Amino acid sequence: MSVTLASIVTLASEGASPELIKVDSLPAITAVVVFLVAFTVLATVVWPKITKGLDERNEKILSEIRAAEAAQAKAKAAQAEFEKRLEEARAEADRTVRAARAEAERQAEELRARAAKELEDMKNRATQELEGAKRAALSEIHAMAAGLATTVAGKILKREIQAGDQRRLVEESLSELSAR
Amino acid sequence: MNFLLASGDNPLGHVVDRNITAEWAKLPESASAWRLTQDSGVPVSCLVIIVSGILVTWLLWRAAKAIETGPSSQGINRFVTKGRLGQFVEAIVVALRDQMLNPMMGEKQTRRYLPFLLSMFFFLLVVNLFGLMPFADIQHMLKNQLGGPHMEEYILFGGTATANLMVTGGLATISFVVIQIHSIRELGVGGWLEHLCGGHELVAGPKGLWLVVPIIFVVEFLGLFIKPAALAIRLFANMVGGHTLMATLLMFGAMAAKAGLANWAVGTITVASGAFALIIFFLEVFVAFLQAFIFMFLTAVFISTMSHHDDEHAHEHDEAHGHPAEAAH
């Protein structure tokens, strides 16, 4: 069955020279047959399962990546839209605040003007009232002074003075008083 | 001392092939229950090959079960590979397919030859790694327990089947047949002959160049056989070389003892050579992977050199346009 071709290595130590290369068809035939049987089983049962599993996972990963990229793009668009609207809202808020501030300032100014006017009016009214009271007081003083003077003069002259005389005397007295 | 790897004082004892029943016949009469009386001439490597074939089929079948997509009830986990074996096989398959074979052969040819190439790779890997298992050495120790005179090469099972040139030659013959079938299928008989004559450029070129066609034909024709022969010899030589080196290193301690050195010297030599043998063992594990890969890869190279170049260009075109097939890996 087997034919020795060569004994490749001869050992330095004792012992026989093993036949490293032998022409023997049986190992070769066994290797070919076993490999072909194993390959047939693997090619029909095993590798299809493995390649299918890997392809399905590959496809799954790719679809997930595509979906993630689409979601990312969508999220970016939504973020851009949100930021745009946020910017618009900020601008609107700024405008509203500015308008409110201007309105408040205008109203405050109006209130200040109105208060100043009312104050001025009150001051004028008070001045007028004071003038009127002053004049009334002076008239009363004049009248009392005239009456008193008449009484004093009557007592001095021991005679009664007529009403017309009395008025004339008062006016004269007032004129003198004013001239003084 | 030399109870590991080296059977007897011969480092090749671990490497050379033997006949199974002849080894049985060497058993002593005391072990007659185990004894076979005739030599059927079946080498140990045959048994190793058969066991390796069954083992690789079973392991890859288990890996396939782990890799395949599970039922939808598992949710997203149905796409996850379960177990280390499945992940190990998957990592190798994906790396070989996407990093090695696809760029070289193109997607179409890769899909066609992937089962063959991966089967060859894993088959060789298992046979190579089988050779690193100390089956032979365990039997050697058992032999010592059983006793019996002059039984220095007693092995029933084990050893590296790919350290048998006939085994690697048989596998290289399969590669040869596949390469030639592919060549004729791809190029046609005319194209195949034209390729052997130096290609279309030479055959249809200036008539003056026809003088070199016979030379090229002879070279190419011989190359048809030299290429698979190189595959066989490379694998065989690497397996023999590594194992012989490892066995030789482990023999140093016993040789020192036989030389009558002092105990401390024998111990030092044994420890040092054992440490080196351990390093070589890890190197051998790497070589087991590497040689399986080289055998498979060179077969793929020979197949791709006998293909139309359109596939490769189509593949490059796909890559340039970001074909999604490889994106997920």
Short mmCIF file of C-alpha atoms in Angstrom, two decimals:
data_model
loop_
_atom_site.label_atom_id
_atom_site.label_comp_id
_atom_site.label_asym_id
_atom_site.label_seq_id
_atom_site.Cartn_x
_atom_site.Cartn_y
_atom_site.Cartn_z
CA MET A 1 0.00 0.00 0.00
CA SER A 2 2.72 2.38 0.85
CA VAL A 3 5.99 3.06 -0.88
CA THR A 4 8.85 4.80 0.85
CA LEU A 5 10.33 7.60 -1.22
CA ALA A 6 12.85 9.08 1.08
CA SER A 7 13.90 9.30 4.61
CA ILE A 8 14.48 12.97 5.00
CA VAL A 9 15.97 13.29 8.38
CA THR A 10 18.38 10.96 10.08
CA LEU A 11 18.70 11.62 13.75
CA ALA A 12 21.98 12.24 15.41
CA SER A 13 20.88 10.21 18.36
CA GLU A 14 20.05 6.56 18.35
CA GLY A 15 16.88 5.23 16.83
CA ALA A 16 15.51 4.59 13.40
CA SER A 17 15.14 7.15 10.64
CA PRO A 18 11.48 7.92 10.38
CA GLU A 19 10.01 8.16 6.94
CA LEU A 20 8.92 11.73 6.67
CA ILE A 21 7.57 11.49 3.15
CA LYS A 22 5.74 8.36 2.11
CA VAL A 23 3.76 7.98 -1.07
CA ASP A 24 0.56 6.51 0.26
CA SER A 25 -2.64 7.16 -1.56
CA LEU A 26 -4.87 6.40 1.42
CA PRO A 27 -4.26 9.63 3.40
CA ALA A 28 -4.72 11.63 0.22
CA ILE A 29 -7.94 9.85 -0.69
CA THR A 30 -9.18 10.15 2.88
CA ALA A 31 -8.39 13.85 2.95
CA VAL A 32 -10.17 14.43 -0.37
CA VAL A 33 -13.23 12.36 0.53
CA VAL A 34 -13.56 13.76 4.04
CA PHE A 35 -13.12 17.30 2.83
CA LEU A 36 -15.65 16.84 0.04
CA VAL A 37 -18.19 15.30 2.42
CA ALA A 38 -17.60 18.04 4.98
CA PHE A 39 -17.75 20.69 2.26
CA THR A 40 -21.02 19.28 0.93
CA VAL A 41 -22.59 19.41 4.37
CA LEU A 42 -21.15 22.84 5.13
CA ALA A 43 -22.13 24.27 1.75
CA THR A 44 -25.70 23.06 1.99
CA VAL A 45 -26.46 23.47 5.69
CA VAL A 46 -23.93 25.68 7.42
CA TRP A 47 -22.64 28.43 5.13
CA PRO A 48 -26.09 29.46 3.86
CA LYS A 49 -27.18 29.96 7.46
CA ILE A 50 -24.06 31.93 8.34
CA THR A 51 -24.08 34.13 5.23
CA LYS A 52 -27.83 34.67 5.56
CA GLY A 53 -27.44 35.64 9.20
CA LEU A 54 -24.58 38.00 8.40
CA ASP A 55 -26.46 39.52 5.44
CA GLU A 56 -29.60 40.01 7.49
CA ARG A 57 -27.64 41.66 10.26
CA ASN A 58 -25.80 43.76 7.72
CA GLU A 59 -29.10 44.84 6.22
CA LYS A 60 -30.54 45.48 9.66
CA ILE A 61 -27.56 47.60 10.65
CA LEU A 62 -27.72 49.50 7.37
CA SER A 63 -31.46 50.10 7.71
CA GLU A 64 -30.93 51.25 11.29
CA ILE A 65 -28.17 53.57 10.14
CA ARG A 66 -30.38 54.91 7.38
CA ALA A 67 -33.27 55.40 9.83
CA ALA A 68 -30.93 57.05 12.31
CA GLU A 69 -29.60 59.36 9.61
CA ALA A 70 -33.15 60.22 8.53
CA ALA A 71 -34.13 60.84 12.15
CA GLN A 72 -31.05 62.96 12.62
CA ALA A 73 -31.87 65.00 9.52
CA LYS A 74 -35.45 65.37 10.75
CA ALA A 75 -34.25 66.39 14.19
CA LYS A 76 -31.88 68.91 12.65
CA ALA A 77 -34.70 70.37 10.54
CA ALA A 78 -36.94 70.49 13.62
CA GLN A 79 -34.18 72.13 15.60
CA ALA A 80 -33.63 74.69 12.86
CA GLU A 81 -37.37 75.38 12.74
CA PHE A 82 -37.49 75.62 16.51
CA GLU A 83 -34.53 77.97 16.60
CA LYS A 84 -36.10 80.08 13.88
CA ARG A 85 -39.36 80.29 15.79
CA LEU A 86 -37.50 80.96 19.00
CA GLU A 87 -35.68 83.80 17.29
CA GLU A 88 -38.96 85.17 15.99
CA ALA A 89 -40.51 84.87 19.44
CA ARG A 90 -37.53 86.66 20.94
CA ALA A 91 -37.85 89.44 18.40
CA GLU A 92 -41.58 89.65 19.03
CA ALA A 93 -41.00 89.74 22.76
CA ASP A 94 -38.40 92.47 22.30
CA ARG A 95 -40.81 94.47 20.23
CA THR A 96 -43.58 93.98 22.79
CA VAL A 97 -41.30 94.96 25.65
CA ARG A 98 -40.11 98.03 23.79
CA ALA A 99 -43.70 99.03 22.96
CA ALA A 100 -44.82 98.43 26.55
CA ARG A 101 -41.90 100.42 27.84
CA ALA A 102 -42.67 103.28 25.46
CA GLU A 103 -46.33 103.16 26.42
CA ALA A 104 -45.45 103.16 30.10
CA GLU A 105 -43.11 106.07 29.61
CA ARG A 106 -45.76 107.89 27.66
CA GLN A 107 -48.36 107.25 30.34
CA ALA A 108 -45.94 108.25 33.08
CA GLU A 109 -45.16 111.42 31.22
CA GLU A 110 -48.85 112.08 30.78
CA LEU A 111 -49.46 111.44 34.46
CA ARG A 112 -46.60 113.72 35.39
CA ALA A 113 -47.97 116.47 33.11
CA ARG A 114 -51.47 116.01 34.46
CA ALA A 115 -50.24 116.10 38.05
CA ALA A 116 -48.20 119.21 37.37
CA LYS A 117 -51.21 120.90 35.78
CA GLU A 118 -53.45 119.92 38.66
CA LEU A 119 -50.86 121.16 41.08
CA GLU A 120 -50.64 124.43 39.22
CA ASP A 121 -54.41 124.72 39.19
CA MET A 122 -54.57 124.00 42.91
CA LYS A 123 -51.88 126.56 43.48
CA ASN A 124 -53.75 129.15 41.42
CA ARG A 125 -56.98 128.36 43.18
CA ALA A 126 -55.32 128.61 46.53
CA THR A 127 -53.74 131.93 45.56
CA GLN A 128 -57.08 133.24 44.37
CA GLU A 129 -58.80 132.03 47.52
CA LEU A 130 -56.08 133.58 49.57
CA GLU A 131 -56.47 136.88 47.72
CA GLY A 132 -60.25 136.73 48.21
CA ALA A 133 -59.85 135.96 51.90
CA LYS A 134 -57.34 138.74 52.16
CA ARG A 135 -59.65 141.17 50.49
CA ALA A 136 -62.58 140.01 52.66
CA ALA A 137 -60.49 140.34 55.76
CA LEU A 138 -59.39 143.82 54.75
CA SER A 139 -62.98 144.82 54.02
CA GLU A 140 -64.03 143.50 57.36
CA ILE A 141 -61.18 145.29 59.04
CA HIS A 142 -62.15 148.47 57.18
CA ALA A 143 -65.75 148.05 58.23
CA MET A 144 -64.85 147.37 61.80
CA ALA A 145 -62.33 150.21 61.83
CA ALA A 146 -64.95 152.56 60.37
CA GLY A 147 -67.56 151.45 62.88
CA LEU A 148 -65.09 151.76 65.66
CA ALA A 149 -63.94 155.14 64.46
CA THR A 150 -67.52 156.32 64.18
CA THR A 151 -68.31 155.10 67.60
CA VAL A 152 -65.25 156.73 68.97
CA ALA A 153 -65.92 159.95 67.10
CA GLY A 154 -69.57 159.93 68.19
CA LYS A 155 -68.58 159.49 71.68
CA ILE A 156 -66.10 162.29 71.25
CA LEU A 157 -68.51 164.57 69.57
CA LYS A 158 -71.38 163.26 71.68
CA ARG A 159 -73.59 163.45 68.83
CA GLU A 160 -74.98 161.08 66.46
CA ILE A 161 -73.82 161.03 62.98
CA GLN A 162 -76.22 160.29 60.19
CA ALA A 163 -75.86 157.19 58.06
CA GLY A 164 -74.81 159.14 55.00
CA ASP A 165 -72.22 160.94 57.01
CA GLN A 166 -71.03 157.72 58.42
CA ARG A 167 -70.47 156.20 54.95
CA ARG A 168 -68.73 159.29 53.76
CA LEU A 169 -66.50 159.31 56.79
CA VAL A 170 -65.64 155.69 56.27
CA GLU A 171 -64.74 156.22 52.65
CA GLU A 172 -62.61 159.14 53.54
CA SER A 173 -60.94 157.20 56.25
CA LEU A 174 -60.30 154.36 53.82
CA SER A 175 -58.89 156.68 51.26
CA GLU A 176 -56.56 158.11 53.81
CA LEU A 177 -55.66 154.69 54.94
CA SER A 178 -54.98 153.63 51.38
CA ALA A 179 -52.95 156.71 50.69
CA ARG A 180 -50.91 155.98 53.75
CA MET B 1 11.86 13.24 31.20
CA ASN B 2 10.66 13.31 27.67
CA PHE B 3 7.11 12.31 28.35
CA LEU B 4 5.73 15.25 26.43
CA LEU B 5 5.65 15.49 22.67
CA ALA B 6 8.82 13.69 21.87
CA SER B 7 8.23 10.00 21.69
CA GLY B 8 11.49 8.31 22.43
CA ASP B 9 14.54 10.26 21.50
CA ASN B 10 13.34 11.06 18.05
CA PRO B 11 11.82 14.50 17.48
CA LEU B 12 10.21 13.30 14.28
CA GLY B 13 8.34 10.67 16.23
CA HIS B 14 5.64 13.23 16.81
CA VAL B 15 5.49 14.20 13.16
CA VAL B 16 5.68 11.07 11.03
CA ASP B 17 2.59 9.12 10.15
CA ARG B 18 2.08 5.50 11.21
CA ASN B 19 -0.38 2.76 10.53
CA ILE B 20 -3.03 2.41 13.18
CA THR B 21 -3.33 -1.32 13.41
CA ALA B 22 0.40 -1.81 13.22
CA GLU B 23 0.65 0.26 16.36
CA TRP B 24 -2.07 -1.78 17.99
CA ALA B 25 -0.17 -4.90 17.12
CA LYS B 26 2.76 -3.63 19.19
CA LEU B 27 0.70 -3.81 22.34
CA PRO B 28 1.94 -6.46 24.74
CA GLU B 29 0.10 -9.70 25.36
CA SER B 30 -0.93 -8.34 28.76
CA ALA B 31 -3.06 -5.83 26.91
CA SER B 32 -4.48 -8.42 24.57
CA ALA B 33 -8.01 -7.13 24.98
CA TRP B 34 -6.93 -4.02 23.05
CA ARG B 35 -4.70 -5.83 20.66
CA LEU B 36 -5.39 -6.11 16.97
CA THR B 37 -3.65 -8.91 15.21
CA GLN B 38 -3.33 -7.58 11.69
CA ASP B 39 -2.04 -4.43 10.09
CA SER B 40 -4.72 -3.02 7.83
CA GLY B 41 -2.29 -0.36 6.66
CA VAL B 42 -4.51 2.56 7.70
CA PRO B 43 -2.36 5.54 8.66
CA VAL B 44 -3.14 7.48 11.82
CA SER B 45 -3.57 10.62 9.74
CA CYS B 46 -6.66 9.07 8.13
CA LEU B 47 -8.37 8.76 11.48
CA VAL B 48 -7.30 12.30 12.42
CA ILE B 49 -8.68 13.60 9.13
CA ILE B 50 -12.01 11.85 9.65
CA VAL B 51 -12.32 13.09 13.23
CA SER B 52 -11.29 16.60 12.12
CA GLY B 53 -13.88 16.53 9.34
CA ILE B 54 -16.62 15.57 11.76
CA LEU B 55 -15.38 18.09 14.32
CA VAL B 56 -15.18 21.03 11.91
CA THR B 57 -18.64 20.24 10.55
CA TRP B 58 -20.09 20.02 14.05
CA LEU B 59 -18.33 23.20 15.25
CA LEU B 60 -19.37 25.22 12.23
CA TRP B 61 -22.92 23.89 12.48
CA ARG B 62 -23.02 25.11 16.09
CA ALA B 63 -21.55 28.43 15.02
CA ALA B 64 -24.17 28.71 12.28
CA LYS B 65 -26.91 28.18 14.84
CA ALA B 66 -25.40 30.94 16.93
CA ILE B 67 -24.99 33.35 14.03
CA GLU B 68 -28.29 32.87 12.21
CA THR B 69 -31.07 35.36 12.87
CA GLY B 70 -33.32 34.22 15.70
CA PRO B 71 -37.13 34.39 15.91
CA SER B 72 -38.73 37.83 15.98
CA SER B 73 -39.88 37.18 19.56
CA GLN B 74 -36.28 37.86 20.62
CA GLY B 75 -36.57 41.45 19.45
CA ILE B 76 -33.38 43.19 18.46
CA ASN B 77 -31.37 40.42 20.16
CA ARG B 78 -32.24 38.04 17.33
CA PHE B 79 -29.48 39.71 15.31
CA VAL B 80 -26.87 39.20 18.01
CA THR B 81 -24.50 36.24 17.67
CA LYS B 82 -24.74 34.02 20.71
CA GLY B 83 -21.68 32.42 22.27
CA ARG B 84 -17.95 32.73 21.83
CA LEU B 85 -17.68 30.07 19.14
CA GLY B 86 -20.20 31.87 16.96
CA GLN B 87 -18.50 35.20 17.54
CA PHE B 88 -15.09 33.68 16.78
CA VAL B 89 -16.30 32.13 13.52
CA GLU B 90 -18.19 35.27 12.59
CA ALA B 91 -15.17 37.49 13.16
CA ILE B 92 -13.04 35.26 10.93
CA VAL B 93 -15.69 34.93 8.22
CA VAL B 94 -16.38 38.65 8.09
CA ALA B 95 -12.67 39.54 8.08
CA LEU B 96 -11.83 37.03 5.36
CA ARG B 97 -14.84 37.92 3.24
CA ASP B 98 -14.77 41.69 3.52
CA GLN B 99 -11.08 42.44 4.05
CA MET B 100 -9.42 39.74 1.95
CA LEU B 101 -11.65 38.04 -0.59
CA ASN B 102 -14.08 40.77 -1.65
CA PRO B 103 -11.38 43.32 -2.56
CA MET B 104 -9.44 40.67 -4.50
CA MET B 105 -12.08 38.55 -6.20
CA GLY B 106 -15.00 40.93 -6.44
CA GLU B 107 -18.36 40.41 -4.82
CA LYS B 108 -19.74 37.97 -7.39
CA GLN B 109 -16.82 35.56 -7.30
CA THR B 110 -16.54 35.89 -3.54
CA ARG B 111 -20.17 34.84 -3.11
CA ARG B 112 -19.61 31.90 -5.44
CA TYR B 113 -16.42 30.57 -3.86
CA LEU B 114 -16.87 31.68 -0.26
CA PRO B 115 -18.29 28.32 0.93
CA PHE B 116 -15.42 26.40 -0.65
CA LEU B 117 -12.70 28.75 0.55
CA LEU B 118 -14.05 29.04 4.09
CA SER B 119 -14.56 25.28 4.29
CA MET B 120 -10.96 24.78 3.24
CA PHE B 121 -9.73 27.34 5.75
CA PHE B 122 -11.61 25.96 8.73
CA PHE B 123 -10.88 22.36 7.78
CA LEU B 124 -7.15 23.06 7.62
CA LEU B 125 -7.33 25.12 10.80
CA VAL B 126 -8.94 22.31 12.76
CA VAL B 127 -6.49 19.72 11.39
CA ASN B 128 -3.54 22.01 12.15
CA LEU B 129 -4.76 22.74 15.67
CA PHE B 130 -5.48 19.06 16.19
CA GLY B 131 -1.78 18.50 15.74
CA LEU B 132 -1.08 20.70 18.75
CA MET B 133 -3.19 18.53 21.00
CA PRO B 134 -0.96 16.09 22.90
CA PHE B 135 -2.94 12.96 21.99
CA ALA B 136 0.20 11.16 20.89
CA ASP B 137 2.02 12.06 24.07
CA ILE B 138 -0.84 10.91 26.26
CA GLN B 139 -0.73 7.55 24.50
CA HIS B 140 3.01 7.48 24.94
CA MET B 141 2.54 7.85 28.67
CA LEU B 142 -0.18 5.19 28.65
CA LYS B 143 2.21 2.88 26.83
CA ASN B 144 4.72 3.39 29.59
CA GLN B 145 2.05 2.48 32.08
CA LEU B 146 1.11 -0.66 30.15
CA GLY B 147 4.72 -1.62 29.76
CA GLY B 148 6.15 -3.71 27.01
CA PRO B 149 9.48 -3.83 25.31
CA HIS B 150 10.65 -1.52 22.54
CA MET B 151 7.46 0.40 22.03
CA GLU B 152 8.92 3.78 21.37
CA GLU B 153 6.67 4.79 18.51
CA TYR B 154 3.37 3.63 19.78
CA ILE B 155 0.60 5.97 18.61
CA LEU B 156 -2.98 5.07 17.78
CA PHE B 157 -4.41 8.51 17.29
CA GLY B 158 -3.16 12.08 17.12
CA GLY B 159 -0.40 13.97 15.44
CA THR B 160 -0.64 16.56 12.70
CA ALA B 161 -2.34 15.16 9.63
CA THR B 162 -1.19 18.14 7.59
CA ALA B 163 2.38 17.08 8.34
CA ASN B 164 1.67 14.31 5.84
CA LEU B 165 2.47 15.45 2.31
CA MET B 166 -0.14 13.09 0.92
CA VAL B 167 -2.85 14.83 2.93
CA THR B 168 -1.80 18.31 1.89
CA GLY B 169 -1.35 17.01 -1.66
CA GLY B 170 -4.89 15.66 -1.69
CA LEU B 171 -6.28 18.98 -0.50
CA ALA B 172 -4.14 20.87 -3.00
CA THR B 173 -5.53 18.60 -5.72
CA ILE B 174 -9.02 19.79 -4.79
CA SER B 175 -7.80 23.39 -5.09
CA PHE B 176 -6.24 22.54 -8.44
CA VAL B 177 -9.50 21.05 -9.76
CA VAL B 178 -11.54 24.01 -8.52
CA ILE B 179 -9.11 26.48 -10.09
CA GLN B 180 -9.17 24.70 -13.44
CA ILE B 181 -12.96 24.28 -13.48
CA HIS B 182 -13.29 27.96 -12.69
CA SER B 183 -10.78 28.89 -15.40
CA ILE B 184 -12.54 26.93 -18.14
CA ARG B 185 -15.94 28.12 -16.95
CA GLU B 186 -14.84 31.75 -16.91
CA LEU B 187 -12.59 31.87 -19.96
CA GLY B 188 -13.84 28.94 -22.04
CA VAL B 189 -11.50 26.28 -23.37
CA GLY B 190 -10.14 28.72 -25.95
CA GLY B 191 -9.59 31.44 -23.40
CA TRP B 192 -7.98 28.97 -21.05
CA LEU B 193 -5.56 27.82 -23.76
CA GLU B 194 -4.97 31.43 -24.74
CA HIS B 195 -4.10 32.21 -21.13
CA LEU B 196 -1.62 29.33 -21.14
CA CYS B 197 -0.05 30.82 -24.26
CA GLY B 198 0.52 34.20 -22.64
CA GLY B 199 -2.83 35.88 -23.06
CA HIS B 200 -4.70 37.59 -25.85
CA GLU B 201 -2.19 40.44 -26.18
CA LEU B 202 0.56 37.99 -27.04
CA VAL B 203 -1.43 35.59 -29.22
CA ALA B 204 -3.08 38.39 -31.20
CA GLY B 205 0.04 40.56 -31.11
CA PRO B 206 2.92 40.83 -33.53
CA LYS B 207 3.86 37.57 -35.20
CA GLY B 208 7.42 37.91 -34.03
CA LEU B 209 6.31 37.36 -30.48
CA TRP B 210 4.80 34.00 -31.37
CA LEU B 211 8.25 32.52 -30.95
CA VAL B 212 7.98 32.93 -27.20
CA VAL B 213 4.51 31.38 -27.06
CA PRO B 214 5.80 27.77 -26.77
CA ILE B 215 8.11 28.79 -23.94
CA ILE B 216 5.32 30.58 -22.13
CA PHE B 217 3.00 27.65 -22.74
CA VAL B 218 5.46 25.25 -21.12
CA VAL B 219 5.99 27.59 -18.16
CA GLU B 220 2.28 28.24 -17.70
CA PHE B 221 1.39 24.59 -18.12
CA LEU B 222 3.93 23.58 -15.50
CA GLY B 223 2.67 26.44 -13.36
CA LEU B 224 -0.78 24.85 -13.31
CA PHE B 225 0.69 21.99 -11.29
CA ILE B 226 3.46 23.85 -9.51
CA LYS B 227 1.03 26.25 -7.85
CA PRO B 228 -1.02 23.60 -6.03
CA ALA B 229 2.16 21.61 -5.38
CA ALA B 230 3.59 24.69 -3.70
CA LEU B 231 0.44 24.93 -1.59
CA ALA B 232 0.87 21.34 -0.47
CA ILE B 233 4.60 21.57 0.21
CA ARG B 234 4.32 24.89 2.05
CA LEU B 235 1.68 23.60 4.45
CA PHE B 236 3.47 20.27 4.94
CA ALA B 237 6.87 21.88 5.55
CA ASN B 238 5.52 24.43 8.01
CA MET B 239 3.72 21.82 10.04
CA VAL B 240 6.69 19.45 10.08
CA GLY B 241 9.19 22.20 10.85
CA GLY B 242 7.32 23.72 13.78
CA HIS B 243 6.50 20.45 15.46
CA THR B 244 10.00 19.08 14.96
CA LEU B 245 11.48 22.21 16.49
CA MET B 246 9.15 21.98 19.47
CA ALA B 247 9.89 18.30 20.01
CA THR B 248 13.62 18.89 19.67
CA LEU B 249 13.52 21.62 22.30
CA LEU B 250 11.68 19.33 24.68
CA MET B 251 14.28 16.61 24.15
CA PHE B 252 17.17 18.74 25.38
CA GLY B 253 16.51 17.89 29.03
CA ALA B 254 16.57 14.14 28.36
CA MET B 255 19.68 14.50 26.20
CA ALA B 256 21.40 16.40 29.01
CA ALA B 257 20.48 13.65 31.46
CA LYS B 258 21.78 10.97 29.11
CA ALA B 259 25.00 12.90 28.68
CA GLY B 260 25.53 12.53 32.42
CA LEU B 261 25.38 16.21 33.33
CA ALA B 262 24.85 17.31 36.90
CA ASN B 263 21.29 17.51 38.16
CA TRP B 264 21.30 21.31 38.34
CA ALA B 265 22.50 21.49 34.74
CA VAL B 266 19.85 19.03 33.58
CA GLY B 267 17.20 21.01 35.46
CA THR B 268 18.34 24.33 34.02
CA ILE B 269 18.44 22.96 30.50
CA THR B 270 15.02 21.35 30.92
CA VAL B 271 13.43 24.54 32.23
CA ALA B 272 15.05 26.73 29.57
CA SER B 273 14.20 24.40 26.71
CA GLY B 274 10.68 23.97 28.11
CA ALA B 275 10.21 27.74 28.18
CA PHE B 276 11.41 28.02 24.60
CA ALA B 277 9.14 25.15 23.60
CA LEU B 278 6.22 26.98 25.19
CA ILE B 279 7.03 30.07 23.12
CA ILE B 280 7.30 27.92 20.01
CA PHE B 281 3.97 26.35 20.92
CA PHE B 282 2.27 29.74 20.81
CA LEU B 283 4.07 30.43 17.56
CA GLU B 284 2.72 27.12 16.28
CA VAL B 285 -0.83 28.16 17.17
CA PHE B 286 -0.26 31.27 15.09
CA VAL B 287 1.28 29.21 12.28
CA ALA B 288 -1.76 26.89 12.33
CA PHE B 289 -3.97 29.90 11.59
CA LEU B 290 -1.49 31.45 9.17
CA GLN B 291 -0.96 28.34 7.06
CA ALA B 292 -4.67 27.62 6.86
CA PHE B 293 -5.15 31.20 5.74
CA ILE B 294 -2.31 31.10 3.22
CA PHE B 295 -3.58 27.89 1.64
CA MET B 296 -7.08 29.33 1.32
CA PHE B 297 -5.91 32.78 0.25
CA LEU B 298 -3.53 31.55 -2.44
CA THR B 299 -6.28 29.33 -3.81
CA ALA B 300 -8.45 32.45 -3.98
CA VAL B 301 -5.59 34.33 -5.67
CA PHE B 302 -5.21 31.61 -8.30
CA ILE B 303 -8.96 31.63 -8.88
CA SER B 304 -9.05 35.40 -9.22
CA THR B 305 -6.14 35.46 -11.68
CA MET B 306 -8.18 33.22 -13.95
CA SER B 307 -11.23 35.50 -13.86
CA HIS B 308 -12.44 38.19 -16.19
CA HIS B 309 -11.36 41.56 -14.88
CA ASP B 310 -14.83 43.03 -15.30
CA ASP B 311 -15.84 41.76 -11.87
CA GLU B 312 -12.97 43.51 -10.19
CA HIS B 313 -13.72 46.74 -12.00
CA ALA B 314 -17.36 46.43 -11.10
CA HIS B 315 -16.33 45.98 -7.52
CA GLU B 316 -14.06 48.99 -7.60
CA HIS B 317 -16.94 50.91 -9.12
CA ASP B 318 -19.16 49.78 -6.26
CA GLU B 319 -16.61 50.81 -3.69
CA ALA B 320 -16.10 54.19 -5.33
CA HIS B 321 -19.82 54.80 -5.07
CA GLY B 322 -20.09 53.64 -1.50
CA HIS B 323 -21.77 50.30 -2.08
CA PRO B 324 -23.54 49.49 1.16
CA ALA B 325 -22.69 45.78 1.28
CA GLU B 326 -19.58 46.34 3.33
CA ALA B 327 -20.62 49.43 5.15
CA ALA B 328 -21.94 47.70 8.23
CA HIS B 329 -18.72 45.82 8.77
#
